[in-house]
Amino acid sequence: MISFRNFALRRGERLLLSDVDLTLQSGWRVGVVGRNGSGKSTLLKILAGLEQPDEGLVTRRQRLRIAYIPQRSEFDPETSVAEEVERAALASGLRADERLARVQETLGRVGFEKSTQRVGDLSGGWTKRLAIACGWVQAPDVMLLDEPTNHLDLEGMQWLEQLMSQAPWAWVMVSHDRWFLERATKRWRLQ
């Protein structure tokens, strides 16, 4: 679905990654671990097509649907969780007749009991769940998650592990939590 050939990433004069060949295939669950500043978040942005590598070739399958969940998501605090998830569904091109059912199913899957709950009243963990719901509702081919365990307590991490094990698509997750990655992924790389 996505491949890198002779990929290199620099920050100023510092070479973070070089001569990387990587292929992401359908159904893969990949974890990326590394020190702060080692280029993990930038790697996800490049996978998402938001940034370009310093060297190398990145190819993506045509019409590939990618959901990118950044470390910090920005939501309007005055909207409801349902409005934010519906906005994500609309942006992904879901038809109107599919949108309402998909939004309701996603909110239930993520654990929101009250779809009218105001975003500004959410804790950090529930805001992270909302960000994941906004990615999930898009039914992507690939989901890219940058530090999704931040702000989650143990129950939230168990929920995320179970949710992502049910994902019918490939995903790549950056995390410092090796225990979580060992349980949730099929492949992970220590930098």
XYZ file of C-alpha atoms in Angstrom:
191
model
C 0.000 0.000 0.000
C 2.852 2.385 0.876
C 6.522 1.876 0.197
C 9.732 3.815 0.765
C 12.868 3.260 -1.249
C 16.261 4.754 -0.254
C 14.427 6.945 2.247
C 16.402 9.514 4.268
C 15.332 12.013 6.899
C 17.396 14.868 8.308
C 16.845 17.560 10.885
C 19.298 20.293 10.061
C 22.712 18.658 9.791
C 21.618 15.628 11.809
C 20.824 12.470 9.840
C 17.918 10.670 11.552
C 17.227 7.903 9.039
C 19.081 6.816 5.918
C 18.808 4.175 3.210
C 15.488 2.926 4.577
C 13.419 0.561 2.485
C 9.971 -0.025 3.929
C 6.776 -1.579 2.638
C 3.442 -1.403 4.435
C 1.080 -4.143 3.380
C -2.629 -4.647 3.910
C -3.520 -5.853 7.396
C -0.147 -5.049 8.968
C -0.055 -3.692 12.504
C 3.258 -1.909 12.900
C 4.718 -0.183 15.949
C 7.566 2.337 15.881
C 9.640 3.006 19.001
C 12.514 5.424 19.330
C 14.081 8.213 21.320
C 12.536 11.664 21.350
C 13.689 13.575 18.297
C 14.488 10.448 16.275
C 11.948 11.246 13.544
C 9.022 8.989 14.502
C 6.321 11.651 14.175
C 7.857 12.946 10.960
C 7.866 9.401 9.578
C 4.105 9.196 10.188
C 3.571 12.574 8.514
C 5.508 11.341 5.498
C 3.429 8.137 5.409
C 0.327 10.354 5.516
C 1.621 12.517 2.659
C 1.792 15.628 4.849
C 5.590 15.950 4.521
C 8.219 14.724 2.078
C 11.418 12.796 2.831
C 14.757 14.516 2.347
C 15.775 11.741 -0.044
C 14.178 8.696 -1.577
C 10.948 7.685 -3.190
C 7.588 7.238 -1.467
C 4.829 5.490 -3.402
C 1.233 5.010 -2.339
C -1.413 2.829 -3.892
C -3.910 4.866 -5.916
C -6.994 6.008 -4.011
C -5.440 4.912 -0.714
C -7.512 6.200 2.217
C -5.289 7.282 5.119
C -6.468 8.427 8.564
C -3.784 10.320 10.472
C -4.215 10.798 14.236
C -1.651 13.348 15.506
C -0.372 13.504 19.084
C -2.551 16.529 19.753
C -5.865 16.924 17.999
C -7.597 20.275 17.787
C -11.357 20.271 18.265
C -13.858 23.070 18.741
C -14.658 22.882 22.475
C -18.237 24.024 21.859
C -19.161 21.188 19.473
C -20.506 17.790 20.460
C -18.594 14.554 20.015
C -21.131 13.499 17.374
C -20.561 16.713 15.399
C -16.794 16.148 15.363
C -17.111 12.519 14.252
C -19.676 13.494 11.620
C -17.299 16.199 10.342
C -14.591 13.533 9.937
C -17.051 11.221 8.162
C -18.084 14.026 5.814
C -14.451 14.909 5.050
C -13.767 11.294 4.123
C -16.475 11.418 1.452
C -19.071 9.166 3.077
C -22.455 9.440 1.431
C -25.187 11.080 3.504
C -27.195 7.857 3.729
C -24.191 6.024 5.265
C -22.932 8.819 7.444
C -25.402 8.795 10.360
C -25.241 5.036 10.876
C -21.435 5.016 10.657
C -21.132 7.915 13.123
C -23.446 6.228 15.645
C -21.685 2.867 15.295
C -18.281 4.502 15.753
C -19.350 6.488 18.814
C -20.626 3.274 20.393
C -17.496 1.336 19.503
C -15.294 4.017 21.049
C -17.411 4.147 24.216
C -19.264 7.448 24.007
C -22.627 6.904 25.684
C -23.814 10.468 25.082
C -23.273 11.730 21.547
C -24.303 15.241 22.573
C -21.454 15.512 25.074
C -19.576 18.786 24.649
C -15.976 18.347 23.472
C -14.721 21.015 25.878
C -15.846 18.866 28.821
C -13.764 15.831 27.810
C -10.703 14.694 29.746
C -7.424 14.160 27.902
C -8.129 10.426 27.576
C -11.609 10.957 26.158
C -10.280 13.614 23.774
C -7.817 10.975 22.513
C -10.726 8.541 22.085
C -12.554 11.209 20.082
C -9.516 11.666 17.815
C -9.381 7.910 17.246
C -13.129 7.865 16.543
C -12.611 10.578 13.913
C -10.062 8.322 12.212
C -12.094 5.128 12.655
C -15.273 6.571 11.109
C -13.383 7.160 7.859
C -12.856 3.387 7.358
C -9.334 4.005 6.082
C -7.040 1.565 4.334
C -4.298 2.698 6.739
C -4.538 4.410 10.122
C -1.492 6.292 11.406
C -1.486 6.952 15.159
C 1.083 9.204 16.829
C 1.390 8.412 20.554
C -2.241 7.271 20.981
C -1.600 6.002 24.522
C -0.805 9.525 25.769
C -3.481 10.583 28.277
C -4.965 7.070 28.463
C -5.159 5.282 31.789
C -4.787 1.497 32.058
C -8.448 0.932 31.174
C -8.082 3.240 28.169
C -4.974 1.401 26.992
C -6.773 -1.948 27.265
C -9.667 -0.456 25.313
C -7.291 0.801 22.611
C -5.548 -2.565 22.363
C -8.888 -4.331 21.914
C -10.193 -1.726 19.449
C -7.109 -1.809 17.261
C -7.040 -5.612 17.257
C -10.466 -5.415 15.584
C -9.383 -2.901 12.947
C -9.943 -4.338 9.467
C -7.177 -2.160 8.042
C -3.434 -1.738 8.388
C -2.095 0.656 10.971
C 1.178 2.161 12.111
C 1.510 3.375 15.675
C 4.251 5.441 17.304
C 4.526 4.843 21.029
C 7.042 4.879 23.852
C 5.058 2.120 25.531
C 6.833 -1.064 24.463
C 4.534 -3.257 26.560
C 1.546 -1.896 24.663
C 3.224 -2.311 21.274
C 4.257 -5.891 22.030
C 0.628 -6.731 22.799
C -1.057 -4.693 20.054
C 1.203 -5.066 17.021
C 2.536 -7.810 14.842
C 5.718 -5.900 14.001
C 7.560 -3.172 15.802
C 10.894 -1.601 15.366
C 13.288 -0.340 17.971
C 15.441 2.517 16.732
